[in-house]
Amino acid sequence: RGTNNSYYLTHLFNKEANRSGALFMDTGCNKDSMKNRNTVIYGHHMAAGSMFANLLEYKQQSYYDAHPTMMLYTPDGNYQIQLFAAFTTGDEYSAVSRLSFSGDSDFMAYVNTCIKKSDFNTGVDVKADDHLITLVTCSYDYDNTRYLVMGRLTPAS
């Protein structure tokens, strides 16, 4: 997590300049925990298949069926990510990868909107008190598009 959302597009986690950049958390997120209502993490879609390139596989229901969960390992604890939505979006992606909500009904309306846009169908039941993670990468479907993969965070046992 940097002081802006562009620094780590061209720098590694150790702040060394590198055009591949690093995976990084949105500056609006609390950096000390995964307790954000929605933690947004950005990463490049590298042509060689590294970083977040594999996220675009979630455009296919069959890929989701084979990979419905992910694991997230952090210094503060490990989490299972139960994926519930993935979709392509354009210039408005910053509005789609929201960080704050006016209340539970606003949060659930956001979740339901994302589910309706999703490229795959799931049985994941997101609740108003859940914490989400949104992974964002370039999709190249048309100018300035992003692909978002969203999941519900649960502490791993």
PDB file of C-alpha atoms in Angstrom, residues 5-153:
ATOM      1  CA  ASN A   5      -2.625   4.114  -6.430  1.00  0.00           C
ATOM      2  CA  SER A   6      -0.001   4.535  -9.147  1.00  0.00           C
ATOM      3  CA  TYR A   7       3.379   4.174  -7.399  1.00  0.00           C
ATOM      4  CA  TYR A   8       3.372   0.364  -7.232  1.00  0.00           C
ATOM      5  CA  LEU A   9       2.348   0.077 -10.868  1.00  0.00           C
ATOM      6  CA  THR A  10       6.044   0.737 -11.623  1.00  0.00           C
ATOM      7  CA  HIS A  11       7.785  -0.273  -8.373  1.00  0.00           C
ATOM      8  CA  LEU A  12       8.376  -3.503  -6.491  1.00  0.00           C
ATOM      9  CA  PHE A  13       7.403  -3.969  -2.830  1.00  0.00           C
ATOM     10  CA  ASN A  14      10.961  -2.946  -1.841  1.00  0.00           C
ATOM     11  CA  LYS A  15      10.454   0.353  -3.761  1.00  0.00           C
ATOM     12  CA  GLU A  16      12.872  -0.639  -6.531  1.00  0.00           C
ATOM     13  CA  ALA A  17      11.739   0.742  -9.898  1.00  0.00           C
ATOM     14  CA  ASN A  18      10.417  -2.042 -12.127  1.00  0.00           C
ATOM     15  CA  ARG A  19       7.941  -1.851 -15.006  1.00  0.00           C
ATOM     16  CA  SER A  20       6.221  -5.026 -13.804  1.00  0.00           C
ATOM     17  CA  GLY A  21       5.228  -3.306 -10.570  1.00  0.00           C
ATOM     18  CA  ALA A  22       3.773  -5.157  -7.602  1.00  0.00           C
ATOM     19  CA  LEU A  23       0.436  -6.276  -6.238  1.00  0.00           C
ATOM     20  CA  PHE A  24      -0.779  -3.481  -3.975  1.00  0.00           C
ATOM     21  CA  MET A  25      -3.678  -2.475  -1.780  1.00  0.00           C
ATOM     22  CA  ASP A  26      -5.786   0.596  -2.553  1.00  0.00           C
ATOM     23  CA  THR A  27      -4.604   3.606  -0.542  1.00  0.00           C
ATOM     24  CA  GLY A  28      -8.071   4.009   0.948  1.00  0.00           C
ATOM     25  CA  CYS A  29      -7.851   0.628   2.693  1.00  0.00           C
ATOM     26  CA  ASN A  30      -6.644   0.090   6.247  1.00  0.00           C
ATOM     27  CA  LYS A  31      -3.139  -1.275   5.722  1.00  0.00           C
ATOM     28  CA  ASP A  32      -2.848  -3.013   9.084  1.00  0.00           C
ATOM     29  CA  SER A  33      -5.579  -5.607   8.646  1.00  0.00           C
ATOM     30  CA  MET A  34      -8.087  -7.244   6.353  1.00  0.00           C
ATOM     31  CA  LYS A  35     -10.946  -5.688   8.329  1.00  0.00           C
ATOM     32  CA  ASN A  36     -11.963  -3.306   5.557  1.00  0.00           C
ATOM     33  CA  ARG A  37     -15.507  -3.724   4.341  1.00  0.00           C
ATOM     34  CA  ASN A  38     -13.948  -4.187   0.905  1.00  0.00           C
ATOM     35  CA  THR A  39     -10.183  -4.561   0.509  1.00  0.00           C
ATOM     36  CA  VAL A  40      -9.147  -3.717  -3.065  1.00  0.00           C
ATOM     37  CA  ILE A  41      -5.881  -5.108  -4.446  1.00  0.00           C
ATOM     38  CA  TYR A  42      -4.503  -4.094  -7.845  1.00  0.00           C
ATOM     39  CA  GLY A  43      -2.047  -5.951 -10.051  1.00  0.00           C
ATOM     40  CA  HIS A  44      -0.879  -6.015 -13.632  1.00  0.00           C
ATOM     41  CA  HIS A  45      -2.055  -8.615 -16.117  1.00  0.00           C
ATOM     42  CA  MET A  46       1.324  -9.714 -17.467  1.00  0.00           C
ATOM     43  CA  ALA A  47       1.482 -11.259 -20.950  1.00  0.00           C
ATOM     44  CA  ALA A  48       3.713 -14.071 -19.673  1.00  0.00           C
ATOM     45  CA  GLY A  49       0.960 -15.149 -17.282  1.00  0.00           C
ATOM     46  CA  SER A  50       2.320 -13.682 -14.051  1.00  0.00           C
ATOM     47  CA  MET A  51       0.805 -11.297 -11.511  1.00  0.00           C
ATOM     48  CA  PHE A  52      -3.005 -11.199 -11.968  1.00  0.00           C
ATOM     49  CA  ALA A  53      -3.097 -12.587 -15.532  1.00  0.00           C
ATOM     50  CA  ASN A  54      -4.934 -15.741 -14.424  1.00  0.00           C
ATOM     51  CA  LEU A  55      -7.850 -13.722 -13.083  1.00  0.00           C
ATOM     52  CA  LEU A  56      -9.224 -13.442 -16.610  1.00  0.00           C
ATOM     53  CA  GLU A  57      -9.775 -17.215 -16.593  1.00  0.00           C
ATOM     54  CA  TYR A  58     -12.784 -16.465 -14.370  1.00  0.00           C
ATOM     55  CA  LYS A  59     -14.652 -15.276 -17.454  1.00  0.00           C
ATOM     56  CA  GLN A  60     -15.525 -18.969 -17.866  1.00  0.00           C
ATOM     57  CA  GLN A  61     -17.963 -20.732 -15.537  1.00  0.00           C
ATOM     58  CA  SER A  62     -15.914 -23.926 -15.892  1.00  0.00           C
ATOM     59  CA  TYR A  63     -12.826 -22.191 -14.475  1.00  0.00           C
ATOM     60  CA  TYR A  64     -14.813 -20.931 -11.497  1.00  0.00           C
ATOM     61  CA  ASP A  65     -16.262 -24.425 -10.979  1.00  0.00           C
ATOM     62  CA  ALA A  66     -12.704 -25.808 -10.788  1.00  0.00           C
ATOM     63  CA  HIS A  67     -11.372 -22.899  -8.659  1.00  0.00           C
ATOM     64  CA  PRO A  68     -14.163 -21.465  -6.465  1.00  0.00           C
ATOM     65  CA  THR A  69     -11.852 -20.389  -3.644  1.00  0.00           C
ATOM     66  CA  MET A  70      -8.459 -18.793  -3.115  1.00  0.00           C
ATOM     67  CA  MET A  71      -6.189 -18.473  -0.106  1.00  0.00           C
ATOM     68  CA  LEU A  72      -4.732 -15.200   1.147  1.00  0.00           C
ATOM     69  CA  TYR A  73      -1.739 -15.309   3.477  1.00  0.00           C
ATOM     70  CA  THR A  74      -0.978 -12.173   5.506  1.00  0.00           C
ATOM     71  CA  PRO A  75       1.276 -11.412   8.492  1.00  0.00           C
ATOM     72  CA  ASP A  76      -1.890 -10.919  10.581  1.00  0.00           C
ATOM     73  CA  GLY A  77      -3.549 -14.189   9.579  1.00  0.00           C
ATOM     74  CA  ASN A  78      -4.646 -16.384   6.718  1.00  0.00           C
ATOM     75  CA  TYR A  79      -7.967 -16.179   4.909  1.00  0.00           C
ATOM     76  CA  GLN A  80     -10.035 -18.233   2.548  1.00  0.00           C
ATOM     77  CA  ILE A  81     -11.617 -16.246  -0.266  1.00  0.00           C
ATOM     78  CA  GLN A  82     -14.982 -17.593  -1.399  1.00  0.00           C
ATOM     79  CA  LEU A  83     -15.436 -16.080  -4.836  1.00  0.00           C
ATOM     80  CA  PHE A  84     -18.889 -14.728  -5.649  1.00  0.00           C
ATOM     81  CA  ALA A  85     -18.478 -12.407  -8.670  1.00  0.00           C
ATOM     82  CA  ALA A  86     -16.142 -11.486 -11.535  1.00  0.00           C
ATOM     83  CA  PHE A  87     -16.741  -9.095 -14.410  1.00  0.00           C
ATOM     84  CA  THR A  88     -15.266  -6.627 -16.879  1.00  0.00           C
ATOM     85  CA  THR A  89     -15.863  -2.933 -16.385  1.00  0.00           C
ATOM     86  CA  GLY A  90     -14.737   0.306 -18.009  1.00  0.00           C
ATOM     87  CA  ASP A  91     -13.905   3.787 -16.766  1.00  0.00           C
ATOM     88  CA  GLU A  92     -16.310   3.459 -13.862  1.00  0.00           C
ATOM     89  CA  TYR A  93     -14.303   0.643 -12.223  1.00  0.00           C
ATOM     90  CA  SER A  94     -13.357   2.943  -9.342  1.00  0.00           C
ATOM     91  CA  ALA A  95     -17.060   3.211  -8.527  1.00  0.00           C
ATOM     92  CA  VAL A  96     -17.412  -0.558  -8.749  1.00  0.00           C
ATOM     93  CA  SER A  97     -14.425  -1.298  -6.497  1.00  0.00           C
ATOM     94  CA  ARG A  98     -15.920   0.719  -3.633  1.00  0.00           C
ATOM     95  CA  LEU A  99     -14.266   1.038  -0.233  1.00  0.00           C
ATOM     96  CA  SER A 100     -16.976   2.629   1.885  1.00  0.00           C
ATOM     97  CA  PHE A 101     -20.709   2.295   2.265  1.00  0.00           C
ATOM     98  CA  SER A 102     -23.416   4.338   3.964  1.00  0.00           C
ATOM     99  CA  GLY A 103     -24.767   1.265   5.753  1.00  0.00           C
ATOM    100  CA  ASP A 104     -25.709  -2.382   5.427  1.00  0.00           C
ATOM    101  CA  SER A 105     -28.386  -1.790   2.773  1.00  0.00           C
ATOM    102  CA  ASP A 106     -25.931   0.182   0.607  1.00  0.00           C
ATOM    103  CA  PHE A 107     -23.354  -2.585   1.030  1.00  0.00           C
ATOM    104  CA  MET A 108     -25.831  -5.324   0.084  1.00  0.00           C
ATOM    105  CA  ALA A 109     -27.091  -3.339  -2.922  1.00  0.00           C
ATOM    106  CA  TYR A 110     -23.454  -3.085  -4.075  1.00  0.00           C
ATOM    107  CA  VAL A 111     -22.919  -6.839  -3.601  1.00  0.00           C
ATOM    108  CA  ASN A 112     -26.109  -7.682  -5.498  1.00  0.00           C
ATOM    109  CA  THR A 113     -25.167  -5.364  -8.380  1.00  0.00           C
ATOM    110  CA  CYS A 114     -21.788  -7.082  -8.673  1.00  0.00           C
ATOM    111  CA  ILE A 115     -23.384 -10.543  -8.587  1.00  0.00           C
ATOM    112  CA  LYS A 116     -25.747  -9.547 -11.420  1.00  0.00           C
ATOM    113  CA  LYS A 117     -22.749  -8.488 -13.557  1.00  0.00           C
ATOM    114  CA  SER A 118     -20.792 -11.674 -12.821  1.00  0.00           C
ATOM    115  CA  ASP A 119     -19.427 -13.983 -15.508  1.00  0.00           C
ATOM    116  CA  PHE A 120     -20.090 -17.003 -13.280  1.00  0.00           C
ATOM    117  CA  ASN A 121     -22.831 -18.197 -10.917  1.00  0.00           C
ATOM    118  CA  THR A 122     -22.120 -19.296  -7.362  1.00  0.00           C
ATOM    119  CA  GLY A 123     -23.884 -20.452  -4.243  1.00  0.00           C
ATOM    120  CA  VAL A 124     -21.949 -18.013  -2.052  1.00  0.00           C
ATOM    121  CA  ASP A 125     -24.303 -16.154   0.275  1.00  0.00           C
ATOM    122  CA  VAL A 126     -22.747 -12.788   1.119  1.00  0.00           C
ATOM    123  CA  LYS A 127     -24.086 -11.223   4.333  1.00  0.00           C
ATOM    124  CA  ALA A 128     -24.120  -7.585   5.453  1.00  0.00           C
ATOM    125  CA  ASP A 129     -21.401  -8.185   8.060  1.00  0.00           C
ATOM    126  CA  ASP A 130     -18.996  -9.944   5.663  1.00  0.00           C
ATOM    127  CA  HIS A 131     -15.646  -8.545   4.581  1.00  0.00           C
ATOM    128  CA  LEU A 132     -14.859  -8.588   0.857  1.00  0.00           C
ATOM    129  CA  ILE A 133     -11.752  -8.589  -1.248  1.00  0.00           C
ATOM    130  CA  THR A 134     -11.698  -7.276  -4.808  1.00  0.00           C
ATOM    131  CA  LEU A 135      -8.799  -8.138  -7.108  1.00  0.00           C
ATOM    132  CA  VAL A 136      -8.433  -5.721 -10.045  1.00  0.00           C
ATOM    133  CA  THR A 137      -6.390  -6.101 -13.234  1.00  0.00           C
ATOM    134  CA  CYS A 138      -6.422  -4.866 -16.836  1.00  0.00           C
ATOM    135  CA  SER A 139      -8.598  -6.854 -19.226  1.00  0.00           C
ATOM    136  CA  TYR A 140      -7.867  -5.320 -22.661  1.00  0.00           C
ATOM    137  CA  ASP A 141     -11.424  -6.006 -23.909  1.00  0.00           C
ATOM    138  CA  TYR A 142     -11.592  -2.352 -24.977  1.00  0.00           C
ATOM    139  CA  ASP A 143      -9.862   0.869 -23.894  1.00  0.00           C
ATOM    140  CA  ASN A 144      -9.367   1.346 -20.170  1.00  0.00           C
ATOM    141  CA  THR A 145     -11.134  -1.819 -19.026  1.00  0.00           C
ATOM    142  CA  ARG A 146     -10.504  -3.705 -15.826  1.00  0.00           C
ATOM    143  CA  TYR A 147     -11.445  -7.168 -14.680  1.00  0.00           C
ATOM    144  CA  LEU A 148     -12.621  -7.516 -11.087  1.00  0.00           C
ATOM    145  CA  VAL A 149     -12.734 -10.771  -9.146  1.00  0.00           C
ATOM    146  CA  MET A 150     -14.577 -10.510  -5.838  1.00  0.00           C
ATOM    147  CA  GLY A 151     -14.753 -12.779  -2.845  1.00  0.00           C
ATOM    148  CA  ARG A 152     -15.872 -13.046   0.754  1.00  0.00           C
ATOM    149  CA  LEU A 153     -13.041 -13.288   3.279  1.00  0.00           C
TER     150      LEU A 153
END
